[in-house]
XYZ file of C-alpha atoms in Angstrom:
707
model
C -51.975 28.283 -25.732
C -52.933 26.669 -29.085
C -50.110 26.521 -31.581
C -50.825 28.728 -34.682
C -51.879 27.015 -37.926
C -50.487 28.640 -41.080
C -52.819 28.156 -44.084
C -51.922 29.052 -47.680
C -55.106 29.836 -49.728
C -54.594 29.600 -53.509
C -57.301 30.887 -55.918
C -57.038 32.737 -59.211
C -60.333 34.617 -58.732
C -59.423 38.162 -57.683
C -60.069 38.795 -53.985
C -61.400 35.318 -53.224
C -58.205 34.035 -51.707
C -58.046 36.996 -49.321
C -61.721 36.639 -48.484
C -61.419 32.933 -47.818
C -58.438 33.566 -45.598
C -60.280 36.147 -43.556
C -63.262 33.840 -43.141
C -61.045 30.986 -41.931
C -59.297 33.233 -39.390
C -62.730 34.242 -38.080
C -63.801 30.648 -37.738
C -60.705 29.548 -35.810
C -58.384 31.770 -33.760
C -55.363 29.554 -34.389
C -55.528 29.914 -38.162
C -53.234 32.445 -39.818
C -53.976 32.688 -43.562
C -51.857 33.853 -46.492
C -53.163 34.262 -50.066
C -51.731 33.300 -53.468
C -53.412 33.853 -56.886
C -51.799 30.998 -58.813
C -49.631 27.916 -58.474
C -46.368 29.672 -59.174
C -46.972 32.236 -56.445
C -47.949 29.436 -54.051
C -44.680 27.611 -54.698
C -42.805 30.853 -54.097
C -44.507 31.228 -50.715
C -43.584 27.651 -49.784
C -39.952 28.369 -50.520
C -40.086 31.465 -48.329
C -41.885 30.058 -45.291
C -43.334 26.901 -43.787
C -47.069 26.339 -43.882
C -49.237 23.799 -42.116
C -51.959 23.403 -44.789
C -52.754 24.387 -48.412
C -56.275 25.217 -49.585
C -56.339 25.380 -53.389
C -58.863 25.904 -56.185
C -59.013 23.285 -58.893
C -59.230 25.320 -62.115
C -56.417 27.836 -62.431
C -54.487 29.051 -65.516
C -51.069 27.546 -66.224
C -51.201 25.174 -63.192
C -54.286 23.427 -61.886
C -54.812 22.600 -58.247
C -53.928 18.957 -58.829
C -50.759 19.968 -60.689
C -49.863 22.171 -57.708
C -50.551 19.187 -55.429
C -48.130 17.094 -57.453
C -45.390 19.716 -57.063
C -46.047 19.979 -53.329
C -45.963 16.234 -52.835
C -42.498 16.102 -54.334
C -41.224 18.029 -51.307
C -43.618 16.881 -48.567
C -45.774 13.829 -49.262
C -47.858 14.334 -46.117
C -48.524 18.118 -46.014
C -52.337 18.638 -45.641
C -53.821 19.746 -49.000
C -57.517 20.643 -49.320
C -58.999 20.948 -52.812
C -61.608 23.727 -52.513
C -63.258 24.040 -55.891
C -66.399 25.366 -57.520
C -66.597 22.451 -59.905
C -68.267 19.509 -58.334
C -68.354 16.160 -60.047
C -67.599 12.597 -59.144
C -64.927 12.531 -61.799
C -63.006 15.431 -60.223
C -63.479 14.033 -56.732
C -62.124 10.665 -57.786
C -59.181 12.299 -59.560
C -58.443 14.422 -56.481
C -58.567 11.502 -54.118
C -56.374 9.486 -56.446
C -53.883 12.364 -56.567
C -53.631 12.299 -52.765
C -55.528 15.331 -51.530
C -56.254 15.375 -47.847
C -59.796 16.695 -48.210
C -62.108 17.583 -51.099
C -64.673 20.351 -50.571
C -66.992 21.999 -53.079
C -67.482 25.745 -52.902
C -70.912 26.936 -51.846
C -72.505 30.211 -50.877
C -72.723 31.312 -47.285
C -70.505 31.135 -44.197
C -71.162 27.531 -43.254
C -68.713 26.262 -45.822
C -65.885 28.118 -44.086
C -66.789 26.557 -40.752
C -66.618 23.148 -42.388
C -63.368 24.063 -44.167
C -61.806 25.358 -40.934
C -62.765 22.134 -39.168
C -61.235 20.028 -41.944
C -58.075 22.131 -41.808
C -57.607 21.833 -38.016
C -58.257 18.102 -38.055
C -55.880 17.532 -40.941
C -53.152 19.677 -39.389
C -53.549 17.968 -35.995
C -53.170 14.565 -37.619
C -50.247 15.806 -39.731
C -48.444 17.198 -36.723
C -49.049 14.049 -34.714
C -47.739 11.860 -37.478
C -44.787 14.207 -38.043
C -43.895 14.195 -34.348
C -44.240 10.445 -34.285
C -41.961 10.050 -37.280
C -39.499 12.530 -35.762
C -39.638 10.667 -32.457
C -38.952 7.418 -34.269
C -36.059 8.962 -36.162
C -34.720 10.503 -32.963
C -35.025 7.135 -31.203
C -33.157 5.454 -34.037
C -30.472 8.123 -33.914
C -30.278 7.671 -30.143
C -29.919 3.917 -30.493
C -27.206 4.473 -33.071
C -25.481 6.832 -30.650
C -25.805 4.226 -27.908
C -24.253 1.571 -30.135
C -21.375 3.896 -30.994
C -20.977 4.768 -27.325
C -20.927 1.088 -26.424
C -18.057 0.555 -28.838
C -16.247 3.522 -27.302
C -16.929 2.194 -23.809
C -15.546 -1.207 -24.715
C -12.428 0.392 -26.188
C -11.813 2.621 -23.153
C -8.752 1.594 -21.150
C -9.561 3.178 -17.814
C -12.611 3.483 -15.602
C -12.288 7.262 -15.634
C -12.738 7.285 -19.417
C -15.804 5.043 -19.101
C -17.461 7.232 -16.453
C -16.777 10.350 -18.517
C -18.110 8.811 -21.751
C -21.269 7.614 -19.972
C -22.260 11.032 -18.626
C -21.489 12.779 -21.928
C -23.690 10.277 -23.780
C -26.485 10.652 -21.209
C -26.359 14.413 -21.609
C -26.489 14.181 -25.436
C -29.221 11.588 -25.941
C -31.497 12.674 -23.084
C -30.862 16.422 -23.217
C -30.942 16.596 -19.405
C -29.831 19.461 -17.204
C -27.293 17.419 -15.247
C -25.699 14.001 -15.749
C -23.205 12.574 -13.259
C -21.494 9.328 -12.364
C -20.155 8.260 -8.969
C -17.572 5.539 -8.359
C -17.641 3.361 -5.276
C -14.487 3.485 -3.161
C -14.523 0.287 -1.063
C -11.703 1.420 1.215
C -13.444 4.646 2.224
C -16.898 3.083 1.878
C -18.254 6.057 -0.083
C -19.421 7.121 -3.553
C -16.971 9.583 -5.087
C -17.742 11.940 -7.982
C -16.193 10.491 -11.151
C -17.555 12.680 -14.012
C -20.428 15.071 -14.762
C -21.942 17.495 -17.281
C -24.117 20.484 -16.434
C -26.275 22.427 -18.921
C -28.359 24.400 -16.479
C -26.493 27.307 -14.848
C -29.084 27.393 -12.079
C -28.018 23.990 -10.865
C -25.013 23.737 -8.595
C -22.117 21.366 -9.166
C -22.908 17.724 -8.386
C -21.973 16.561 -4.912
C -18.365 15.379 -4.641
C -19.035 12.491 -2.272
C -21.889 10.499 -0.805
C -20.885 8.867 2.451
C -22.328 5.587 3.671
C -26.107 5.922 4.151
C -26.172 9.485 2.785
C -28.852 10.596 0.295
C -30.937 8.995 -2.433
C -27.844 8.147 -4.499
C -26.443 5.954 -1.729
C -29.850 4.330 -1.181
C -30.061 3.301 -4.844
C -26.488 1.982 -4.860
C -26.860 -0.010 -1.648
C -30.200 -1.536 -2.708
C -29.002 -2.258 -6.259
C -32.305 -1.103 -7.831
C -32.828 1.980 -10.002
C -35.201 4.662 -8.776
C -37.081 7.572 -10.377
C -38.037 10.608 -8.340
C -40.624 12.826 -10.055
C -39.901 15.651 -7.619
C -36.882 15.269 -5.328
C -38.007 18.226 -3.201
C -40.754 16.001 -1.855
C -38.180 13.566 -0.453
C -37.485 14.180 3.225
C -33.858 13.047 3.068
C -32.827 15.332 0.202
C -31.548 18.878 0.292
C -32.343 20.908 -2.801
C -28.708 21.972 -3.197
C -27.518 18.350 -3.308
C -29.899 17.182 -6.031
C -28.996 16.944 -9.713
C -32.393 18.297 -10.810
C -36.035 18.715 -9.885
C -36.654 15.172 -11.103
C -33.953 12.508 -10.929
C -33.369 9.108 -12.460
C -30.685 7.110 -10.603
C -29.419 3.797 -11.994
C -26.843 1.590 -10.187
C -23.770 0.380 -12.061
C -23.451 -2.904 -10.191
C -20.669 -2.724 -7.611
C -18.927 0.096 -9.488
C -21.185 3.025 -8.572
C -24.222 4.861 -9.979
C -25.314 6.933 -13.002
C -27.522 9.948 -12.254
C -29.570 12.147 -14.638
C -31.542 15.211 -13.563
C -34.181 17.397 -15.266
C -35.354 20.879 -14.308
C -39.017 19.960 -14.724
C -41.173 17.899 -12.410
C -41.670 14.399 -13.889
C -39.261 15.267 -16.680
C -38.507 11.704 -17.753
C -40.735 9.703 -20.088
C -40.573 5.966 -20.700
C -38.216 6.352 -23.639
C -35.704 8.411 -21.625
C -35.904 5.926 -18.781
C -35.309 2.995 -21.124
C -32.381 4.725 -22.812
C -30.669 5.538 -19.525
C -31.065 1.948 -18.371
C -29.543 0.682 -21.624
C -26.663 3.138 -21.232
C -26.170 2.071 -17.594
C -26.117 -1.625 -18.550
C -23.510 -0.955 -21.250
C -21.491 1.164 -18.832
C -21.558 -1.559 -16.170
C -20.405 -4.136 -18.727
C -17.581 -1.818 -19.818
C -16.539 -1.255 -16.189
C -16.548 -5.012 -15.574
C -14.357 -5.490 -18.634
C -11.993 -2.679 -17.623
C -11.715 -4.103 -14.124
C -10.928 -7.586 -15.434
C -8.347 -6.219 -17.837
C -6.822 -4.119 -15.057
C -6.623 -7.201 -12.842
C -4.977 -9.092 -15.686
C -2.516 -6.243 -16.263
C -1.776 -6.077 -12.558
C -1.357 -9.844 -12.490
C 0.980 -9.730 -15.480
C 2.984 -6.938 -13.891
C 3.119 -8.895 -10.632
C 4.306 -12.021 -12.432
C 6.872 -10.019 -14.371
C 8.065 -8.344 -11.187
C 8.176 -11.668 -9.359
C 10.121 -13.284 -12.207
C 12.557 -10.397 -12.233
C 12.865 -10.570 -8.462
C 13.320 -14.345 -8.605
C 16.078 -13.927 -11.183
C 17.745 -11.306 -9.008
C 17.243 -13.518 -5.959
C 18.890 -16.497 -7.653
C 21.754 -14.230 -8.642
C 21.973 -12.905 -5.102
C 21.963 -16.417 -3.659
C 24.878 -17.328 -5.919
C 26.722 -14.243 -4.722
C 25.974 -15.119 -1.094
C 27.277 -18.675 -1.580
C 30.517 -17.286 -2.977
C 30.769 -14.847 -0.094
C 30.125 -17.582 2.487
C 32.856 -19.710 0.914
C 35.295 -16.792 0.969
C 34.379 -15.787 4.527
C 34.850 -19.346 5.754
C 38.453 -19.267 4.544
C 39.242 -15.809 5.998
C 41.267 -15.758 9.207
C 40.932 -12.075 10.145
C 38.131 -9.540 10.350
C 39.801 -7.361 7.738
C 39.928 -10.320 5.350
C 36.227 -11.026 5.920
C 35.219 -7.431 5.216
C 37.430 -7.245 2.124
C 36.035 -10.534 0.769
C 32.420 -9.402 1.232
C 32.928 -6.053 -0.488
C 34.922 -7.556 -3.365
C 32.366 -10.278 -4.109
C 29.464 -7.840 -4.109
C 31.200 -5.242 -6.267
C 32.334 -7.846 -8.817
C 28.735 -8.578 -9.817
C 26.588 -6.665 -12.288
C 23.825 -6.489 -9.697
C 25.486 -4.044 -7.295
C 27.379 -0.873 -8.122
C 29.661 -0.941 -5.081
C 29.741 -1.906 -1.399
C 31.489 -0.828 1.781
C 31.500 -1.706 5.493
C 31.575 0.566 8.523
C 32.636 -0.977 11.850
C 30.749 -0.242 15.050
C 34.013 0.423 16.907
C 34.680 3.742 15.180
C 33.158 7.067 16.167
C 31.912 8.437 13.912
C 31.417 5.150 12.025
C 33.338 5.412 8.749
C 34.186 2.958 5.951
C 36.828 0.397 6.934
C 36.596 -1.710 3.754
C 35.190 -0.971 0.293
C 35.213 -2.184 -3.288
C 33.859 -1.050 -6.647
C 34.279 2.637 -5.808
C 37.228 4.979 -5.879
C 38.730 6.427 -2.735
C 37.386 9.896 -3.582
C 33.866 8.841 -2.636
C 35.111 7.312 0.635
C 36.981 10.543 1.370
C 33.741 12.451 0.753
C 31.950 10.350 3.376
C 34.785 10.799 5.864
C 35.068 14.496 5.123
C 31.353 15.138 5.680
C 31.507 13.352 9.033
C 28.239 13.569 10.966
C 26.630 15.478 8.077
C 27.053 12.557 5.674
C 23.736 10.798 4.951
C 25.657 7.507 4.839
C 26.845 8.013 8.437
C 23.301 8.871 9.545
C 22.076 5.660 7.898
C 24.797 3.570 9.597
C 24.028 5.079 13.012
C 20.300 4.383 12.639
C 20.990 0.758 11.720
C 23.433 0.265 14.611
C 20.862 1.719 17.000
C 17.877 -0.273 15.723
C 19.676 -3.423 14.623
C 17.397 -3.611 11.569
C 18.034 -3.443 7.843
C 17.130 -0.120 6.220
C 16.478 0.817 2.600
C 16.718 4.183 0.837
C 14.352 3.664 -2.102
C 15.555 6.602 -4.218
C 18.346 8.961 -3.162
C 17.293 11.387 -5.918
C 13.906 11.841 -4.236
C 15.019 11.639 -0.593
C 15.593 15.042 1.027
C 18.214 13.654 3.435
C 20.279 12.470 0.466
C 20.040 15.703 -1.507
C 23.753 16.353 -0.990
C 24.529 13.057 -2.778
C 22.603 13.815 -5.980
C 25.762 14.517 -7.987
C 27.550 11.401 -6.691
C 24.478 9.221 -7.326
C 24.286 10.358 -10.948
C 28.059 10.062 -11.393
C 28.394 6.563 -9.925
C 25.036 5.342 -11.230
C 23.095 4.368 -8.116
C 19.695 5.310 -6.719
C 18.915 2.621 -4.154
C 21.004 2.265 -0.980
C 20.665 -0.727 1.330
C 22.157 -0.914 4.822
C 22.516 -4.352 6.433
C 23.479 -4.803 10.115
C 26.325 -7.252 10.826
C 25.051 -9.013 13.935
C 25.717 -12.157 15.932
C 23.660 -13.028 19.014
C 22.438 -9.416 19.300
C 25.962 -7.998 19.170
C 26.405 -5.498 16.335
C 29.787 -5.509 14.608
C 29.042 -2.940 11.927
C 26.971 -2.217 8.816
C 27.276 -3.415 5.226
C 26.168 -0.682 2.788
C 25.283 -1.685 -0.779
C 24.578 0.781 -3.620
C 22.266 -0.446 -6.397
C 21.333 0.999 -9.794
C 17.711 2.081 -10.334
C 15.076 3.370 -7.934
C 13.480 0.986 -5.413
C 15.262 -1.913 -7.069
C 15.728 -4.255 -4.087
C 12.752 -6.550 -3.428
C 11.653 -7.986 -0.118
C 13.058 -11.461 -0.791
C 16.439 -10.034 -1.732
C 16.420 -7.935 1.430
C 15.758 -11.056 3.502
C 18.673 -12.870 1.850
C 21.017 -9.945 2.461
C 19.810 -9.692 6.067
C 20.772 -13.347 6.542
C 24.113 -12.565 4.931
C 24.612 -9.835 7.543
C 24.125 -12.416 10.289
C 26.539 -14.801 8.580
C 29.184 -12.066 8.380
C 28.552 -11.158 12.022
C 29.046 -14.739 13.175
C 32.182 -15.023 11.040
C 33.653 -11.876 12.599
C 32.782 -13.165 16.051
C 34.412 -16.499 15.291
C 37.720 -15.021 14.134
C 37.795 -12.629 17.098
C 37.238 -15.523 19.493
C 40.007 -17.481 17.780
C 42.363 -14.517 17.986
C 41.476 -14.069 21.643
C 42.396 -17.694 22.310
C 45.775 -17.255 20.648
C 46.849 -14.064 22.364
C 48.506 -13.602 25.743
C 47.147 -10.129 26.414
C 43.697 -9.558 27.837
C 41.773 -6.419 28.674
C 40.304 -6.063 32.145
C 37.568 -3.599 32.992
C 36.666 -2.661 36.515
C 33.121 -1.389 36.907
C 31.192 0.056 39.819
C 27.469 -0.649 39.558
C 25.150 1.069 41.996
C 21.914 0.076 40.305
C 19.523 -1.539 42.771
C 18.205 -3.912 40.079
C 21.533 -5.798 39.865
C 21.007 -9.152 41.592
C 24.304 -8.936 43.525
C 23.307 -5.522 44.924
C 19.892 -6.813 45.894
C 21.553 -9.645 47.778
C 23.962 -7.256 49.513
C 21.005 -5.216 50.773
C 20.000 -8.281 52.813
C 23.289 -8.148 54.730
C 23.863 -6.187 57.914
C 26.193 -3.196 58.066
C 29.173 -3.210 55.702
C 29.303 -6.931 55.147
C 30.325 -8.101 51.705
C 28.855 -10.647 49.331
C 31.006 -12.301 46.649
C 30.165 -14.023 43.367
C 32.503 -17.040 43.243
C 31.424 -18.551 39.952
C 28.878 -18.759 37.152
C 27.793 -21.868 35.272
C 25.707 -21.181 32.177
C 23.543 -24.274 31.583
C 21.669 -22.878 28.579
C 17.969 -23.678 28.653
C 18.341 -25.230 32.116
C 19.195 -21.838 33.600
C 22.248 -20.215 35.127
C 23.851 -21.443 38.374
C 25.494 -18.827 40.601
C 27.811 -19.633 43.512
C 27.686 -16.813 46.066
C 29.636 -16.430 49.325
C 28.064 -14.431 52.154
C 28.835 -13.923 55.844
C 27.500 -16.659 58.120
C 25.123 -14.090 59.584
C 23.350 -13.687 56.222
C 19.961 -15.323 55.944
C 19.235 -15.781 52.255
C 17.416 -19.100 52.059
C 13.982 -17.471 52.329
C 14.567 -15.591 49.068
C 13.698 -18.699 47.029
C 10.045 -18.117 47.904
C 10.170 -14.315 48.113
C 11.880 -13.403 44.822
C 10.545 -14.463 41.418
C 14.005 -13.913 39.903
C 15.440 -16.854 41.905
C 14.243 -20.318 40.930
C 16.198 -22.298 43.519
C 18.473 -21.340 46.426
C 20.322 -23.717 48.701
C 23.341 -23.862 50.997
C 26.313 -25.679 49.499
C 28.663 -25.422 52.497
C 28.987 -23.554 55.762
C 32.333 -22.347 57.157
C 33.348 -20.477 60.268
C 33.015 -17.057 58.633
C 31.210 -17.589 55.301
C 28.385 -19.609 53.803
C 28.446 -20.730 50.182
C 25.070 -20.524 48.457
C 24.002 -21.995 45.136
C 21.342 -20.005 43.209
C 19.595 -20.943 39.983
C 18.204 -18.104 37.875
C 16.766 -18.043 34.362
C 18.983 -15.144 33.324
C 19.655 -11.502 34.089
C 20.184 -8.526 31.758
C 23.759 -8.228 33.029
C 24.623 -11.828 32.219
C 22.903 -11.531 28.821
C 25.208 -8.630 27.876
C 28.287 -10.558 28.979
C 27.183 -13.568 26.918
C 26.721 -11.408 23.797
C 30.233 -9.923 24.100
C 31.938 -13.173 25.245
C 33.060 -11.475 28.459
C 34.125 -13.435 31.556
C 33.655 -12.345 35.186
C 36.995 -12.472 37.014
C 35.802 -10.941 40.287
C 32.469 -9.641 41.581
C 31.641 -8.313 45.034
C 28.876 -6.157 46.464
C 28.801 -4.044 49.586
C 26.240 -1.520 50.800
C 24.244 -1.840 47.573
C 27.190 -1.176 45.219
C 28.911 -3.884 43.221
C 32.531 -3.954 42.070
C 33.009 -6.063 38.946
C 36.215 -7.061 37.176
C 35.539 -8.298 33.639
C 37.942 -10.030 31.267
C 37.247 -8.719 27.748
C 38.458 -10.554 24.615
C 40.559 -8.772 22.039
C 38.450 -7.089 19.374
C 35.573 -6.145 21.672
C 35.050 -2.402 21.640
C 35.103 -1.185 25.236
C 32.737 1.707 24.691
C 30.062 -0.503 23.144
C 30.322 -3.007 25.998
C 30.077 -0.361 28.724
C 27.186 1.388 26.945
C 25.350 -1.926 26.621
C 25.673 -2.483 30.388
C 24.707 1.132 31.159
C 21.617 0.751 28.981
C 20.407 -1.979 31.353
C 21.938 -0.504 34.532
C 22.290 3.293 34.201
C 24.175 3.661 37.524
C 27.282 2.010 36.060
C 30.721 3.666 36.058
C 33.963 2.557 34.423
C 36.544 2.655 37.245
C 39.621 1.191 35.558
C 40.801 -0.240 32.265
C 43.998 -2.276 32.109
C 45.730 -4.880 29.991
C 47.024 -8.105 31.460
C 49.586 -10.504 30.020
C 49.685 -14.194 30.856
C 53.056 -15.920 31.113
C 51.686 -19.297 30.007
C 51.528 -20.361 26.414
C 49.521 -18.311 24.012
C 47.279 -21.304 23.686
C 45.629 -20.984 27.085
C 44.805 -23.840 29.384
C 41.110 -22.944 29.474
C 41.084 -23.129 25.677
C 42.488 -26.643 25.767
C 39.990 -27.634 28.420
C 37.090 -26.262 26.390
C 38.230 -28.380 23.462
C 38.702 -31.611 25.448
C 35.944 -31.622 28.067
C 32.294 -32.317 27.374
C 29.735 -29.768 28.577
C 28.746 -32.020 31.498
C 32.398 -32.584 32.483
C 33.124 -28.867 32.308
C 30.051 -28.081 34.468
C 31.101 -30.679 37.044
C 34.639 -29.260 37.254
C 33.360 -25.658 37.497
C 30.892 -26.548 40.244
C 33.570 -28.378 42.243
C 35.938 -25.415 41.950
C 33.437 -22.696 42.837
C 31.917 -24.667 45.741
C 35.194 -25.403 47.547
C 35.140 -29.123 46.781
C 38.916 -29.101 46.310
C 39.560 -27.256 49.638
C 40.606 -29.136 52.764
C 38.573 -29.695 54.621
C 36.043 -29.789 51.825
C 33.435 -27.053 51.887
C 30.951 -29.149 49.868
C 30.354 -32.773 48.982
C 29.714 -34.511 45.717
C 26.146 -35.117 46.819
C 25.667 -31.368 47.387
C 26.945 -30.580 43.914
C 24.843 -33.324 42.339
C 21.763 -31.742 43.884
C 22.830 -28.297 42.652
C 23.171 -29.582 39.085
C 20.025 -31.707 39.364
C 21.796 -35.008 38.538
C 22.358 -38.207 40.497
C 25.436 -38.508 42.712
C 27.041 -41.359 40.665
C 26.512 -39.386 37.456
C 28.141 -36.292 38.946
C 31.147 -38.237 40.238
C 31.520 -39.929 36.833
C 31.711 -36.559 35.011
C 33.985 -35.025 37.676
C 36.512 -37.865 37.581
C 36.566 -37.815 33.773
C 37.280 -34.078 33.879
C 39.996 -34.520 36.531
C 41.671 -37.267 34.465
C 41.748 -35.079 31.313
C 43.021 -32.092 33.306
C 45.888 -34.081 34.840
C 46.756 -35.675 31.486
C 46.849 -32.244 29.890
C 49.109 -30.907 32.633
C 51.667 -33.707 32.370
C 51.434 -34.986 28.785
C 50.099 -31.964 26.879
C 47.329 -34.025 25.256
C 44.174 -35.887 26.260
C 42.872 -39.341 25.613
């Protein structure tokens, strides 16, 4: 449909303006004419409504046609103005052209003049409209560029990627006047494009898709290929569902590795070159802004990391100083209680930790045995709550796992909800539990309370974990020393029916109710463990060296009338590992009919329950038969203690092997050569170590000191 052309006809001759208007309307359907009889009335019409062309007479009272032209040009220099006059002269024509009329036409009789006038009007209006649209397009383009420049400044000032994505789609919607604009951010972890921001002007269009998975849709194709694409009609694309598109036509521009910018129009082929260029400029500016934001975020993260590392390093240096003080104090302590008190005092004296306490593994339930930096009311609260106390739960978990545990924020932890008041009162949020261990034996847990949430870094945790091992070894050392200086010992008698126990497995090879006896154990460290076992002469055990993987070597040391002494070398067994951890000695061990009877000598300070449970964990069919204390009449400083101090490891091994193998019996049950083979040394070497051990033993017995 042709757009209407409004023509204002001005003529002072009565009826001519109306007549001319009617004739023009007849000549061209698009023309709609309005009449005015003088210049003043014409100006009034122009104020009231817009017109596309003015056709004016030249000679009119008060205001000529050229004077009217001058007034019109003040408001619109380009509005088509046709001078339609009855006076025809070169002088008037020249004056009219000089004044800027669009066309000059002399009035004549007949209808042909109106056809010519209508043609001049339509041509002039078409040119005027084209030029007006062009000027408007240029102005709009300039305004758009200005908007883009302003947006670029906003993009470069934005602090987060979310702000950048949102600003980009709002600008695309404003400058392009599209139905839908959306941006999608690439999530490298999920490998998908996730909706970041969007605007929607068309209610007929659905919301933009929330996510495009890998290989899904045109948006992913553009992002993966890194090249923009324009789809005149997305419904023609086989891989696109109408509900997932942003419009009938889509322009998709990648934002580098950050994502894509999408614009959609309702019309087919709704994007011209200018819109395409503008969206590409916007996308380039957006990509640059995202690059800048990412770099700044990396710098901020790096600065935060450095700050955190510096803070952690400062705390770590402080912690190391504390640990050195603790190690010095622990080294001078002579009792377990003194060690625990020293540790708690040193930790609580610092500004780093609010308070500290220790729970021993011997108690059930485990409760604080030493504390510092906190009043007794808090300790009473822990003891009063018993199994319900979160501290006791923490201690139990650490004793069971043997690993350090951290409560990052007691105010946010549901299990510590009952301690909210105490945490606020005593000023702590982080709680750290450190196991006190030595060679897999757990002596208790050190609990440290720290101000602030999640305020103990990984390096500090590692240092405190090492401190826990140091404390554990210190406790073990003082307990061993106390055990050496005491006359009383604890003996445990156990019955073990577990078929995995090596002694029981050996007894199963015997006939009837015959008994097998463990005479001695020599722990040679990395070289293995040597067992001396007595069995009835009817027992045939030598073939086990090849049959059982648990036995490395097996040989006969001596043969008597009723018993045979065997020497076995094994790497280790779970039972012996437990005894080594708890410093327990085997005083007697026999096995009969698949059940072993064991008598163990337990040092003072070792908690019986923990020891038995450790054995039962490896051998469930274990039962505690008897528990008794024994008192030695010899000096509190035991002979075996003196021997351990004076004999070398090789001398001690030689003496043990001679004793367990019957070397000192008469007649001898084994020879030096047999024992040398058992210990995998030469015969002269063995005799050298044995004689040195015998000399020191005799000297100790008679003189009370060794050379």
